[in-house]
Amino acid sequence: MIDQLKKHLAEVADFSSDNPKEIEAFRIKYLGKKGLLSQFFSEFKNIPTEEKKEFGQTINELKSKATEKVNLLKKAIEQDKPGKNIYNDLTRPSEPLELGARHPISIVKNQIIDIFSRIGFNVSEGPEIEDDWHNFTALNLPKHHPARDMQDTFFIQTNPDVLLRTHTSSVQVRYMENNKPPIRTISPGRVYRNEAISARSHCFFHQVEGLYIDKKVSFADLKQTLQFFTTELFGKSKIRLRPSYFPFTEPSAEVDVYWGLESETDYKMTKGTGWLEIMGCGMVDPNVLDNCGIDSETYTGFAFGMGIDRIALLLHQISDIRLLSENDVRFLEQFKSAL
Ligand code: DAH
């Protein structure tokens, strides 16, 4: 009899299952009303006295082991249910944590902001949906001015007064209307032009506008600022200013950075000249100051505007401007290690 009990003890110890039906069958077999244990208990009176003690102890052991086993297996099933107690297992491998990446436009924009903030420029923003005054008229581009054709404009519905801004120069106007000199501000933002989309140009892109207004600001200050900027951003300090025309600045210039001609890409990017055009700039036209409520007799200033997208293409060796707005994760993921 004792041997039989021991055999069952071993069976209980070996039993394992994650199937609720099997566990229940196991429970009934041992612990049920007509189960093995009650049969063994009813045998008790027939056991010779000298064996009673050992028999009693073993049968109790069998009962507690069987009960324990049933509870343990039931609990294990509970824990395996999805969503329950997954944190109990400290050895579980963690869920992979996906880190995002900054967009190359944001990376370059932040670098530009950082450079100008070191020389006292703050950041200002304006709306993308603009009115004629802020985008054109206040900037010395009255109605029918031929220079309006320089930038093909998207108008909102049929109202010629409401448009998508064609440049961030509109923020200059807003800033001057609302702040007194001295002014040192840069304005990053998205702009829109009704242009054919290609690898080199898009109907929307990004610019950073710069504005410095104070007493006695000169063209030399402008050049010095640009020189500092190009050295910081590109690591290149050789620049040249070519005379140009913008209605809102007088005199106006276009700024080229000497990029070099060391590689084939340098050749392609600079069209074999080694020079790269990066922005327009000039001394703010007195008309613009007056339009914005700043006394042009007392104050002078400079302004500049540059495209971020082309600079991002250049710095990150991106071959097609359209990649910047297609939101292809395979492209975006490549900037994980950037700033
Ligand atoms: N707004 C001009 C453009 O979009 C860029 C520009 C040129 C801005 C000269 C300026 C400036 O502030 O002074 O092409």
JSON list of C-alpha atoms and ligand atoms in Angstrom, two decimals, residues 151 166-169 172 193 207 209-210 246 248-249 253 279-282 302-306, ligand 1:
[
{"chain": "A", "resi": 151, "resn": "GLN", "atom": "CA", "xyz": [7.75, 84.74, -57.22]},
{"chain": "A", "resi": 166, "resn": "THR", "atom": "CA", "xyz": [6.17, 83.38, -50.99]},
{"chain": "A", "resi": 167, "resn": "HIS", "atom": "CA", "xyz": [9.01, 84.22, -48.62]},
{"chain": "A", "resi": 168, "resn": "THR", "atom": "CA", "xyz": [9.68, 84.67, -44.92]},
{"chain": "A", "resi": 169, "resn": "SER", "atom": "CA", "xyz": [10.39, 88.38, -45.54]},
{"chain": "A", "resi": 172, "resn": "GLN", "atom": "CA", "xyz": [10.27, 91.05, -41.05]},
{"chain": "A", "resi": 193, "resn": "ARG", "atom": "CA", "xyz": [5.58, 79.16, -54.79]},
{"chain": "A", "resi": 207, "resn": "GLN", "atom": "CA", "xyz": [13.56, 79.77, -45.53]},
{"chain": "A", "resi": 209, "resn": "GLU", "atom": "CA", "xyz": [14.93, 85.38, -42.74]},
{"chain": "A", "resi": 210, "resn": "GLY", "atom": "CA", "xyz": [17.32, 87.60, -40.79]},
{"chain": "A", "resi": 246, "resn": "PHE", "atom": "CA", "xyz": [15.55, 92.96, -54.27]},
{"chain": "A", "resi": 248, "resn": "PHE", "atom": "CA", "xyz": [13.11, 95.53, -50.08]},
{"chain": "A", "resi": 249, "resn": "THR", "atom": "CA", "xyz": [16.85, 96.16, -49.86]},
{"chain": "A", "resi": 253, "resn": "ALA", "atom": "CA", "xyz": [23.53, 91.39, -52.91]},
{"chain": "A", "resi": 279, "resn": "MET", "atom": "CA", "xyz": [21.26, 83.70, -49.86]},
{"chain": "A", "resi": 280, "resn": "GLY", "atom": "CA", "xyz": [20.04, 87.14, -50.77]},
{"chain": "A", "resi": 281, "resn": "CYS", "atom": "CA", "xyz": [20.71, 90.14, -48.56]},
{"chain": "A", "resi": 282, "resn": "GLY", "atom": "CA", "xyz": [21.04, 93.87, -48.38]},
{"chain": "A", "resi": 302, "resn": "PHE", "atom": "CA", "xyz": [20.30, 94.80, -42.90]},
{"chain": "A", "resi": 303, "resn": "ALA", "atom": "CA", "xyz": [18.25, 91.78, -43.88]},
{"chain": "A", "resi": 304, "resn": "PHE", "atom": "CA", "xyz": [18.95, 88.45, -45.47]},
{"chain": "A", "resi": 305, "resn": "GLY", "atom": "CA", "xyz": [17.00, 85.41, -46.56]},
{"chain": "A", "resi": 306, "resn": "MET", "atom": "CA", "xyz": [18.16, 81.90, -47.32]},
{"chain": "B", "resi": 1, "resn": "DAH", "atom": "N1", "xyz": [12.90, 87.11, -49.88]},
{"chain": "B", "resi": 1, "resn": "DAH", "atom": "C1", "xyz": [13.97, 86.79, -50.81]},
{"chain": "B", "resi": 1, "resn": "DAH", "atom": "C2", "xyz": [13.57, 85.54, -51.59]},
{"chain": "B", "resi": 1, "resn": "DAH", "atom": "O1", "xyz": [12.69, 84.83, -51.17]},
{"chain": "B", "resi": 1, "resn": "DAH", "atom": "C3", "xyz": [15.23, 86.52, -50.08]},
{"chain": "B", "resi": 1, "resn": "DAH", "atom": "C4", "xyz": [15.80, 87.75, -49.45]},
{"chain": "B", "resi": 1, "resn": "DAH", "atom": "C5", "xyz": [16.64, 88.54, -50.17]},
{"chain": "B", "resi": 1, "resn": "DAH", "atom": "C6", "xyz": [15.43, 88.11, -48.20]},
{"chain": "B", "resi": 1, "resn": "DAH", "atom": "C7", "xyz": [17.18, 89.69, -49.62]},
{"chain": "B", "resi": 1, "resn": "DAH", "atom": "C8", "xyz": [15.95, 89.27, -47.63]},
{"chain": "B", "resi": 1, "resn": "DAH", "atom": "C9", "xyz": [16.83, 90.05, -48.37]},
{"chain": "B", "resi": 1, "resn": "DAH", "atom": "O2", "xyz": [15.66, 89.66, -46.39]},
{"chain": "B", "resi": 1, "resn": "DAH", "atom": "O3", "xyz": [17.34, 91.14, -47.80]},
{"chain": "B", "resi": 1, "resn": "DAH", "atom": "O4", "xyz": [14.16, 85.29, -52.60]}
]
